[in-house]
């Protein structure tokens, strides 16, 4: 196939994903373009090749789920679980993202230009997430590793039950979750924020961000924590 | 009888506040902690033991034990997957995590499963290379925690099991205490070494059965529709949950009853949440029959399966296969007073005592100090279970179960174990009769049903 353009009005999603799984190594460097997603679920799931994929329109659940190596851009809004369990590569949502963006992602970079809904970065396992707008409640719940940069405001219970993941927030934090605390920014934090903002092409000043990390009170069984377990 | 002896003789403990419950209250008062422990429910629950088979006599014709063969082949995942799972027996090994179990044990399970032609299953810690190498058929679990979930491993697996819950703790998360989080476990779970692993009780990226439909499609897309998708639920409302899992597109539903084991959870969960396996099987089968999906979506039953008779009874009620976790650990030597190392038996009794327990009473998997090397990450303790020895024991155990299963099937006149049916069973207790919905032995009475059944 020479033309790497797919129209989901014409081609079934199964056929597109099969192509993305089977043939990409030989097309590395050539962009794949997907038109008319019309909110379809599971577009570009399980891609494992260093290739550019552009999706023009709004997508449904799990776009770019479990991505490895690919650079996937959604020119629209993304549904729930965008880039869930991503291992590497880059996923860029030009619009807004629904719930559970980047859930349990192990590696790679997720950029969301607009707002992300509830539970952004839930169970994060090592990926980086940059959100240009606000995030909803319970974002970074039980996040174990990785970094989140939130340029807007957050909902309730940010960073509940965090482990080693670190969150940087520019706007207001509605409330912190159990065991999360605001900490002073160190040089490496400014560098990390700067690095991630640059990768995401945002021009905010790293000095405007504050760092949220685990207070580590739940790292070892704590009888007095009661409801926090 | 003197006076004090007389008084002792008539001492009576309160049924509501016996020594067990007194101990619980006094511990809670002293420490402000609930108990976390491993294994499954300890109290007596209605179980498969409460059913018996009606062997063939005049009205049915038995098969000869020594000549007439009985088919045990089992196929799972025939609904959508292009590569269903083909097994030599309807008995599989349940998901148990590397982290909870040692790497030696995981390897032993893979080898044993391969030798007897069945499958084994990963667990919370993800897939270890040893496990993949040693297992011909390996089921990969997608758990709420997603610690080690890796698309490369999914592609290497033979089927995917989406775990919604476990019979030991439907609705509950888990707690792997820090003493088991050694460097390898920590790396696989992206955690600092020695830190308690609290695990989530629900999947991070979906919230209900409609989302599950799309999640299943995502996993199918990932694997190009080749691998069967199992959905595992902890038994609480199996009739509804099985229906929802089938509706969501599961190829296989796994129902885990409350006798199912766990590596570590709150004791109150193990003893008080969920329903017994016996009750769960019948409700699960009802759901499949109600949807006209019996045989199209396969049912695996787990939670306290111990003997070939348990397997046969689960199949007779309508399961397609069973899955065993806890009893597999016992076949490896869990709760045994000795372990075998370098060909010799050694006593583990002192180590049980050091844990405050004894062989036959142990439920201390969560401590990481398993006296027989099964549930540990301690380098020295792990050596107490050599993969060769473990594999042989598990293989022997599975073969025994399969022989017992075929023995019963032939006695009931079946040349295929999957032909066992509810008509082959009666119950010994009213509870079991009501739950399994088979007649009380010697009667045609099924509690809750008024219609007379003529056997
Ligand atoms: S013997 Fe080992 S596996 Fe068995 S209950 Fe005790 S700690 Fe757990």
XYZ file of C-alpha atoms and ligand atoms in Angstrom:
692
model
C 0.000 0.000 0.000
C 1.510 3.330 -1.026
C -1.144 5.684 0.205
C -1.059 5.687 3.981
C -4.345 7.556 4.284
C -7.401 5.858 5.727
C -10.963 7.084 5.841
C -12.912 5.381 8.619
C -16.091 6.148 6.694
C -14.787 3.749 4.051
C -12.409 1.343 5.781
C -13.334 -0.721 8.836
C -11.294 0.076 11.944
C -10.179 -3.557 12.190
C -8.508 -3.273 8.813
C -6.773 -0.039 9.772
C -5.460 -1.434 13.065
C -4.312 -4.630 11.349
C -2.365 -2.512 8.879
C -0.852 -0.539 11.742
C 0.275 -3.776 13.386
C 1.565 -5.570 10.340
C 3.197 -3.118 8.033
C 4.589 -0.164 9.822
C 8.259 -1.040 10.052
C 8.573 -0.853 6.280
C 6.790 2.505 6.214
C 8.741 4.064 9.088
C 9.095 7.789 8.480
C 5.956 8.063 6.345
C 2.970 9.622 8.085
C -0.240 7.662 8.407
C -3.368 9.806 8.267
C -6.753 8.692 9.544
C -9.825 10.696 8.602
C -13.391 10.665 9.905
C -12.837 8.899 13.227
C -16.338 10.030 14.256
C -15.770 9.037 17.865
C -14.758 5.462 17.044
C -13.196 3.487 19.892
C -9.789 1.819 19.898
C -8.196 3.692 17.016
C -4.463 2.961 16.693
C -4.425 0.581 19.652
C -1.261 -1.471 20.139
C 0.955 0.303 17.616
C 4.577 -0.721 18.039
C 6.688 1.185 15.504
C 8.367 4.594 15.300
C 5.831 6.177 12.993
C 3.742 9.340 12.780
C -0.006 8.884 12.915
C -2.413 11.802 12.576
C -6.083 11.360 13.383
C -8.280 14.174 12.105
C -11.391 14.524 14.254
C -12.742 13.403 17.620
C -12.047 9.898 18.880
C -13.755 7.495 21.303
C -12.266 5.287 24.008
C -8.672 4.121 24.241
C -7.198 5.963 21.289
C -3.520 4.998 21.041
C -3.971 2.525 23.900
C -0.760 0.715 24.861
C 1.211 2.756 22.342
C 4.854 1.834 21.832
C 7.251 4.090 19.887
C 4.655 5.839 17.694
C 3.994 9.567 17.612
C 0.219 9.845 17.457
C -1.615 13.163 17.167
C -5.344 13.550 17.595
C -6.531 16.710 15.882
C -9.664 16.875 17.977
C -10.925 15.671 21.348
C -10.139 12.239 22.767
C -12.528 9.956 24.615
C -11.873 8.031 27.838
C -8.577 6.262 28.408
C -6.544 7.953 25.693
C -3.003 6.469 25.670
C -3.917 4.127 28.504
C -1.020 1.886 29.440
C 1.255 3.626 26.936
C 4.752 2.145 27.068
C 6.732 4.642 24.984
C 6.345 7.155 22.152
C 4.186 10.246 22.226
C 0.465 10.920 22.074
C -0.754 14.466 21.545
C -4.404 15.462 21.970
C -4.957 18.858 20.356
C -8.358 19.269 21.986
C -9.756 18.034 25.295
C -9.392 14.578 26.830
C -12.112 12.684 28.629
C -11.698 10.612 31.810
C -8.702 8.442 32.681
C -6.299 9.988 30.189
C -2.948 8.222 30.392
C -4.239 5.704 32.956
C -1.505 3.308 34.105
C 0.837 4.528 31.341
C 4.302 3.079 31.864
C 6.346 5.326 29.589
C 6.277 7.895 26.801
C 4.709 11.344 26.778
C 1.030 12.311 26.676
C 0.257 15.922 25.825
C -3.242 17.329 26.138
C -3.602 20.891 24.893
C -7.011 21.441 26.479
C -8.520 20.184 29.710
C -8.466 16.583 30.902
C -11.422 15.190 32.793
C -11.530 13.103 35.987
C -8.822 10.649 36.943
C -6.167 11.907 34.561
C -2.978 9.903 35.138
C -4.698 7.435 37.453
C -2.360 4.556 38.422
C 0.420 6.225 36.437
C 3.388 3.875 36.174
C 6.141 6.019 34.700
C 4.930 8.062 31.735
C 4.953 11.851 31.548
C 1.704 13.790 31.102
C 1.417 17.475 30.273
C -2.018 19.068 30.386
C -2.416 22.577 29.025
C -5.726 23.173 30.809
C -7.388 21.853 33.947
C -7.690 18.312 35.284
C -10.660 16.766 37.083
C -10.889 15.151 40.501
C -8.869 12.109 41.544
C -6.155 12.834 39.032
C -2.964 10.861 39.670
C -4.771 8.576 42.138
C -2.288 5.862 43.186
C 0.235 7.151 40.657
C 3.397 5.168 41.262
C 5.975 6.709 38.953
C 6.188 9.356 36.257
C 5.533 13.083 36.108
C 2.462 15.223 35.497
C 2.563 18.875 34.562
C -0.803 20.592 34.918
C -0.862 24.116 33.550
C -4.390 24.880 34.748
C -6.319 24.047 37.915
C -7.095 20.699 39.515
C -10.228 19.122 40.968
C -10.518 17.406 44.325
C -8.224 14.783 45.823
C -5.225 15.451 43.619
C -2.548 12.804 44.029
C -4.465 10.604 46.442
C -2.301 7.685 47.601
C 0.678 8.756 45.489
C 3.826 6.716 45.476
C 6.863 8.068 43.624
C 5.101 10.035 40.876
C 5.491 13.810 41.040
C 2.889 16.386 39.993
C 3.551 19.990 39.052
C 0.590 22.368 39.126
C 0.445 25.963 37.907
C -3.120 26.836 38.853
C -5.163 26.269 41.977
C -5.546 22.895 43.644
C -9.081 22.335 44.839
C -7.934 19.738 47.364
C -5.140 17.255 47.869
C -5.848 13.545 48.342
C -4.635 11.317 51.181
C -0.881 11.368 51.670
C -0.225 14.042 49.014
C 1.599 17.214 50.029
C 2.918 20.403 48.462
C 6.690 20.477 48.567
C 9.257 23.132 47.712
C 10.509 23.161 44.127
C 14.173 22.200 43.763
C 16.438 22.905 40.784
C 15.660 19.552 39.226
C 11.944 20.294 39.499
C 12.307 23.534 37.538
C 14.376 21.627 34.992
C 11.776 18.856 34.760
C 8.927 21.326 34.267
C 10.916 23.270 31.713
C 11.812 20.093 29.824
C 8.222 18.878 29.708
C 6.754 22.285 28.812
C 9.260 22.574 25.991
C 8.407 19.102 24.696
C 4.731 20.022 24.803
C 5.368 23.384 23.185
C 3.897 25.428 26.030
C 5.450 28.734 27.048
C 4.496 28.923 30.728
C 7.108 29.991 33.252
C 8.327 27.021 35.366
C 8.526 29.415 38.338
C 4.716 29.483 38.412
C 4.459 25.772 39.259
C 4.324 24.025 42.608
C 5.388 20.472 43.336
C 3.096 17.820 44.810
C 4.507 14.511 45.967
C 3.823 11.740 48.451
C 4.190 12.419 52.162
C 5.016 8.685 52.385
C 2.814 8.160 55.420
C 1.183 5.170 53.703
C 4.401 3.534 52.521
C 4.332 1.229 55.496
C 1.256 -0.103 57.219
C -0.060 2.651 59.445
C -2.805 1.752 61.877
C -3.727 5.356 62.500
C -4.449 6.082 58.829
C -7.912 4.466 59.152
C -10.002 5.469 56.084
C -6.963 6.434 54.047
C -6.283 2.827 53.112
C -15.666 -35.261 91.281
C -14.227 -32.548 93.522
C -15.642 -29.054 93.517
C -13.152 -27.285 91.183
C -13.135 -30.142 88.661
C -16.891 -30.099 88.733
C -16.898 -26.376 87.964
C -14.394 -26.838 85.126
C -16.421 -29.616 83.609
C -19.471 -27.404 83.313
C -17.689 -24.321 82.016
C -19.399 -23.135 78.901
C -18.168 -20.502 76.476
C -20.612 -18.090 74.944
C -21.636 -19.008 71.398
C -21.689 -15.336 70.439
C -18.414 -14.548 72.235
C -16.366 -17.714 71.976
C -12.570 -17.695 72.363
C -12.141 -16.921 68.698
C -14.264 -13.775 68.770
C -12.885 -12.751 72.180
C -9.408 -12.980 70.748
C -10.438 -10.863 67.766
C -11.995 -8.122 69.925
C -9.072 -8.037 72.325
C -6.545 -7.835 69.471
C -8.474 -5.040 67.784
C -8.667 -3.184 71.084
C -4.971 -3.613 71.761
C -3.589 -2.749 68.326
C -6.249 -0.831 66.349
C -5.506 -3.055 63.363
C -7.530 -5.425 61.313
C -5.964 -8.716 60.410
C -4.401 -9.106 56.972
C -3.757 -12.666 55.950
C -3.395 -15.066 53.074
C -5.267 -18.173 51.906
C -9.055 -18.471 51.832
C -12.048 -18.730 54.161
C -11.366 -20.825 57.231
C -14.875 -21.442 58.408
C -17.161 -24.173 57.180
C -19.236 -23.169 54.159
C -21.671 -25.168 52.018
C -19.403 -26.861 49.512
C -19.163 -29.535 46.866
C -18.659 -32.041 49.693
C -22.364 -31.629 50.381
C -23.233 -33.232 47.038
C -22.846 -36.858 45.954
C -23.020 -38.565 42.582
C -25.611 -41.127 41.633
C -23.371 -43.762 40.130
C -24.918 -45.918 37.427
C -26.674 -49.129 38.447
C -29.754 -50.446 36.634
C -31.283 -47.261 35.332
C -27.906 -46.050 34.007
C -25.067 -48.035 32.474
C -21.493 -47.470 33.771
C -18.327 -47.593 31.707
C -15.484 -49.975 32.418
C -12.752 -48.291 34.422
C -9.770 -50.020 32.900
C -10.676 -50.229 29.210
C -13.242 -47.672 28.231
C -11.635 -44.292 27.835
C -13.198 -41.084 28.976
C -12.515 -37.899 27.043
C -11.160 -34.966 29.055
C -10.186 -32.630 26.238
C -11.417 -29.116 26.833
C -11.630 -26.165 24.470
C -12.022 -22.642 25.807
C -12.606 -19.405 23.947
C -14.529 -20.538 20.911
C -16.776 -17.490 20.680
C -14.633 -14.913 18.855
C -10.965 -15.842 19.118
C -9.247 -17.272 16.064
C -6.953 -19.308 18.338
C -9.016 -20.920 21.127
C -7.300 -22.663 24.015
C -7.054 -26.449 23.673
C -6.399 -28.357 26.896
C -5.966 -32.035 27.737
C -7.994 -31.687 30.938
C -10.671 -29.340 32.272
C -8.446 -28.339 35.188
C -6.358 -25.184 34.941
C -3.983 -23.311 37.219
C -5.317 -20.000 38.501
C -3.553 -16.664 38.382
C -1.103 -16.183 41.215
C 1.350 -13.354 41.114
C 5.077 -13.411 40.906
C 5.767 -11.347 43.988
C 3.334 -13.275 46.028
C 4.891 -16.532 44.781
C 8.580 -17.082 44.220
C 10.031 -17.279 40.697
C 10.792 -20.978 41.344
C 7.145 -21.652 42.039
C 6.004 -19.783 38.938
C 8.414 -21.844 36.877
C 7.265 -25.077 38.521
C 3.652 -24.265 37.725
C 4.474 -23.620 34.081
C 6.366 -26.876 33.749
C 3.657 -28.921 35.452
C 0.896 -27.364 33.380
C 2.804 -28.056 30.184
C 3.428 -31.673 31.155
C -0.227 -32.419 31.801
C -1.488 -30.323 28.884
C -3.201 -27.525 30.721
C -2.768 -23.797 31.177
C -1.312 -21.653 33.872
C -1.931 -17.994 34.533
C 0.169 -14.946 35.378
C -0.825 -12.600 38.196
C -0.390 -9.127 39.524
C 3.348 -8.929 39.015
C 3.151 -9.482 35.247
C 4.803 -12.209 33.196
C 8.248 -13.528 34.082
C 10.460 -14.903 31.285
C 10.826 -18.157 33.239
C 7.082 -18.532 33.342
C 6.593 -17.885 29.632
C 9.411 -20.262 28.723
C 8.107 -23.057 30.891
C 4.398 -22.752 29.978
C 3.007 -24.040 26.727
C -0.309 -22.323 27.389
C -0.149 -19.160 29.463
C -3.082 -16.922 30.314
C -2.132 -13.286 30.907
C -4.056 -11.358 33.503
C -5.112 -7.767 33.040
C -5.663 -6.703 36.643
C -6.951 -3.463 38.145
C -3.463 -2.688 39.447
C -1.825 -2.947 35.989
C 1.586 -3.262 37.651
C 3.326 -5.245 35.008
C 0.866 -4.960 32.165
C 2.902 -4.933 28.986
C 1.535 -5.208 25.422
C 4.531 -7.316 24.365
C 3.602 -9.842 27.038
C -0.039 -9.726 25.983
C 1.010 -10.638 22.461
C 3.151 -13.469 23.836
C 0.243 -14.865 25.868
C -2.282 -17.432 24.698
C -5.330 -15.774 26.236
C -6.070 -12.676 28.299
C -7.997 -12.734 31.547
C -9.514 -9.418 32.596
C -9.756 -9.667 36.346
C -12.670 -7.773 37.814
C -12.450 -9.366 41.216
C -11.449 -12.362 43.284
C -13.686 -14.689 45.263
C -11.711 -14.031 48.429
C -12.476 -10.312 48.205
C -15.077 -9.212 45.671
C -14.976 -5.443 45.613
C -11.652 -5.232 47.423
C -8.154 -4.240 46.448
C -5.045 -5.890 47.790
C -2.091 -5.222 49.995
C 1.287 -6.755 49.283
C 3.236 -5.935 52.411
C 6.663 -4.390 51.952
C 8.568 -7.396 53.243
C 7.774 -9.180 49.950
C 8.778 -6.260 47.735
C 12.374 -7.274 47.007
C 14.433 -5.599 44.235
C 13.017 -7.738 41.413
C 9.405 -7.424 42.565
C 9.908 -3.689 43.109
C 11.270 -3.253 39.595
C 8.411 -5.222 38.039
C 5.882 -3.134 39.942
C 7.588 0.258 39.578
C 7.911 0.707 43.311
C 10.663 1.465 45.785
C 11.947 -1.661 47.477
C 10.292 -2.655 50.744
C 7.246 -0.396 50.393
C 3.727 -1.753 50.915
C 1.892 -2.226 47.628
C -1.697 -1.096 47.970
C -3.582 -2.208 44.916
C -6.657 -0.712 43.388
C -10.025 -2.421 43.625
C -11.173 -1.424 40.132
C -9.631 -0.819 36.768
C -8.281 2.693 36.351
C -9.667 3.309 32.875
C -13.193 1.976 32.972
C -16.077 2.034 35.341
C -18.786 -0.383 34.304
C -20.027 -3.086 31.950
C -20.500 -0.766 28.976
C -16.912 0.357 29.266
C -15.876 -3.288 29.636
C -17.315 -3.981 26.186
C -14.933 -1.448 24.709
C -12.038 -2.622 26.866
C -12.517 -6.147 25.533
C -12.508 -4.780 21.993
C -9.312 -2.885 22.743
C -7.600 -6.101 23.837
C -8.944 -7.898 20.788
C -7.613 -5.146 18.548
C -4.243 -5.381 20.274
C -4.058 -9.109 19.575
C -5.733 -8.992 16.154
C -8.698 -11.021 17.439
C -6.575 -14.115 17.945
C -6.586 -14.572 21.708
C -9.604 -15.527 23.803
C -10.640 -12.939 26.367
C -11.603 -14.313 29.769
C -13.430 -12.180 32.326
C -12.944 -13.188 35.966
C -15.426 -12.117 38.624
C -15.489 -12.656 42.359
C -18.766 -14.379 43.182
C -21.302 -12.121 44.794
C -24.074 -11.602 42.240
C -22.938 -14.126 39.625
C -26.261 -14.298 37.792
C -26.132 -10.626 36.875
C -22.370 -10.358 36.597
C -22.031 -13.351 34.272
C -24.753 -11.933 32.059
C -23.001 -8.586 31.908
C -19.645 -10.199 31.141
C -21.203 -12.230 28.324
C -22.991 -9.155 27.051
C -19.682 -7.280 27.083
C -18.208 -9.909 24.765
C -16.260 -12.303 26.998
C -15.216 -15.573 25.362
C -14.851 -17.241 28.742
C -16.208 -16.251 32.154
C -14.324 -17.246 35.286
C -16.374 -17.262 38.490
C -14.371 -17.389 41.707
C -16.278 -18.359 44.849
C -15.594 -17.196 48.371
C -13.445 -20.205 49.238
C -10.896 -18.810 46.791
C -7.523 -17.859 48.187
C -5.565 -14.651 48.170
C -2.027 -13.627 48.955
C -3.028 -10.999 51.455
C -6.209 -9.210 52.323
C -8.303 -8.270 55.280
C -9.551 -11.324 57.140
C -13.001 -9.757 57.398
C -13.204 -9.827 53.598
C -12.143 -13.453 53.326
C -14.710 -14.628 55.833
C -17.632 -12.282 55.210
C -17.783 -11.047 51.619
C -18.966 -13.049 48.625
C -20.896 -16.270 48.243
C -19.724 -19.898 48.355
C -18.533 -21.483 45.138
C -21.345 -24.033 45.197
C -23.978 -21.306 45.072
C -22.029 -19.326 42.495
C -21.700 -22.144 39.951
C -25.396 -22.742 39.695
C -26.196 -19.047 39.317
C -23.479 -18.645 36.687
C -24.825 -21.585 34.699
C -28.357 -20.211 35.022
C -27.157 -16.944 33.523
C -25.583 -18.693 30.530
C -28.648 -20.857 30.002
C -30.932 -17.869 30.327
C -29.008 -16.139 27.547
C -28.821 -19.289 25.451
C -25.045 -18.982 25.595
C -24.223 -22.259 27.338
C -21.510 -23.903 25.285
C -20.857 -20.732 23.319
C -19.259 -18.874 26.198
C -17.308 -21.240 28.422
C -17.490 -21.129 32.207
C -14.499 -21.745 34.472
C -15.203 -22.186 38.151
C -12.691 -21.587 40.900
C -12.633 -21.078 44.639
C -11.861 -24.042 46.854
C -11.574 -26.769 44.201
C -9.471 -29.474 45.876
C -10.308 -32.956 44.574
C -11.333 -34.765 41.437
C -14.797 -35.018 42.980
C -14.970 -31.208 43.254
C -14.010 -30.955 39.592
C -16.610 -33.531 38.575
C -19.329 -31.778 40.567
C -18.508 -28.376 39.104
C -18.652 -29.889 35.626
C -21.905 -31.704 36.383
C -23.536 -28.453 37.468
C -22.444 -26.898 34.188
C -18.879 -25.578 34.329
C -16.630 -26.234 31.339
C -13.469 -26.247 33.427
C -12.174 -25.411 36.866
C -9.259 -23.346 37.983
C -7.173 -24.085 41.070
C -4.919 -21.795 43.059
C -4.807 -22.526 46.756
C -4.820 -26.331 46.490
C -1.990 -26.078 43.960
C 0.036 -24.296 46.631
C -0.807 -27.107 49.001
C 0.360 -29.658 46.461
C 3.650 -27.734 46.438
C 3.959 -28.231 50.175
C 2.019 -25.336 51.693
C 1.196 -26.223 55.303
C 3.369 -29.331 55.134
C 5.733 -29.977 58.051
C 8.691 -30.682 55.767
C 10.306 -29.357 52.610
C 12.563 -31.191 50.172
C 15.974 -29.729 49.384
C 18.823 -31.502 47.581
C 16.803 -34.700 47.669
C 16.345 -34.769 51.443
C 13.375 -33.925 53.654
C 13.911 -31.177 56.214
C 11.625 -30.144 59.024
C 10.026 -26.693 58.700
C 8.211 -26.925 62.016
C 10.468 -24.457 63.863
C 9.939 -21.896 61.129
C 6.185 -22.251 61.428
C 6.533 -21.754 65.176
C 8.645 -18.645 64.628
C 5.733 -17.233 62.620
C 3.386 -18.051 65.487
C 1.711 -20.912 63.698
C 2.111 -24.616 62.925
C 1.842 -26.917 59.904
C -1.827 -27.265 59.015
C -2.745 -23.889 60.524
C -0.618 -21.512 58.490
C -2.112 -18.571 56.595
C 0.986 -16.390 56.734
C 1.666 -15.900 53.012
C 1.552 -12.118 53.481
C 4.600 -12.225 55.761
C 6.901 -13.380 52.961
C 8.398 -15.917 55.380
C 6.781 -19.045 54.015
C 8.448 -21.958 55.844
C 8.254 -24.198 52.764
C 9.399 -21.649 50.178
C 6.125 -21.211 48.292
C 5.049 -17.633 48.961
C 8.303 -15.859 49.566
C 10.871 -13.637 47.932
C 13.517 -14.466 50.532
C 16.555 -15.948 48.789
C 17.123 -18.668 51.377
C 13.479 -19.643 51.809
C 12.882 -19.687 48.069
C 15.461 -22.459 47.726
C 13.202 -24.718 49.791
C 11.035 -25.228 46.748
C 13.135 -26.413 43.836
C 11.388 -26.055 40.461
C 11.931 -29.741 39.607
C 10.399 -30.936 42.840
C 7.552 -28.452 42.610
C 6.765 -29.293 39.003
C 6.635 -33.019 39.782
C 4.325 -32.538 42.739
C 1.919 -30.263 40.847
C 1.925 -32.628 37.878
C 1.140 -35.582 40.158
C -1.632 -33.643 41.808
C -3.268 -32.540 38.552
C -3.017 -36.058 37.130
C -4.641 -37.458 40.240
C -7.516 -35.018 39.953
C -7.986 -35.918 36.318
C -8.016 -39.641 37.118
C -10.547 -39.109 39.879
C -12.667 -37.051 37.523
C -12.724 -39.745 34.856
C -13.377 -42.424 37.460
C -16.520 -40.624 38.564
C -17.574 -39.827 34.998
C -17.314 -43.471 33.956
C -19.218 -44.574 37.029
C -21.967 -42.232 35.880
C -21.868 -43.792 32.413
C -20.110 -40.941 30.588
C -17.433 -41.370 27.971
C -16.705 -37.641 28.117
C -16.344 -35.700 31.357
C -18.245 -32.820 29.810
C -21.314 -35.080 29.647
C -21.675 -35.072 33.433
C -24.982 -33.393 34.227
C -27.044 -32.094 37.110
C -29.149 -35.260 37.041
C -26.076 -37.128 38.228
C -26.106 -35.263 41.539
C -28.068 -35.180 44.764
C -27.457 -33.148 47.900
C -26.753 -34.254 51.455
C -27.897 -31.035 53.084
C -30.853 -28.783 52.537
C -28.519 -25.804 52.054
C -26.583 -27.544 49.293
C -29.799 -28.758 47.670
C -31.110 -25.209 47.590
C -27.873 -23.676 46.339
C -26.965 -26.221 43.680
C -30.642 -26.760 42.953
C -30.418 -30.542 42.977
C -32.712 -32.798 45.037
C -31.988 -33.716 48.611
C -30.683 -37.313 48.554
C -33.449 -39.874 48.715
C -36.163 -37.333 47.913
C -37.352 -35.452 44.889
C -37.344 -32.230 46.866
C -35.389 -29.178 45.822
C -35.901 -26.500 48.451
C -37.598 -23.493 46.936
C -39.074 -25.552 44.101
C -42.499 -27.111 44.379
C -42.534 -29.091 41.163
C -41.870 -32.773 41.801
C -38.822 -34.176 40.030
C -38.938 -37.855 39.059
C -35.548 -39.494 38.955
S 2.926 -22.574 54.281
Fe 3.560 -20.873 52.997
S 2.059 -20.849 51.317
Fe 1.205 -22.071 52.952
S -0.054 -20.674 54.147
Fe 1.956 -20.747 55.135
S 3.084 -19.049 54.218
Fe 1.307 -19.419 52.889
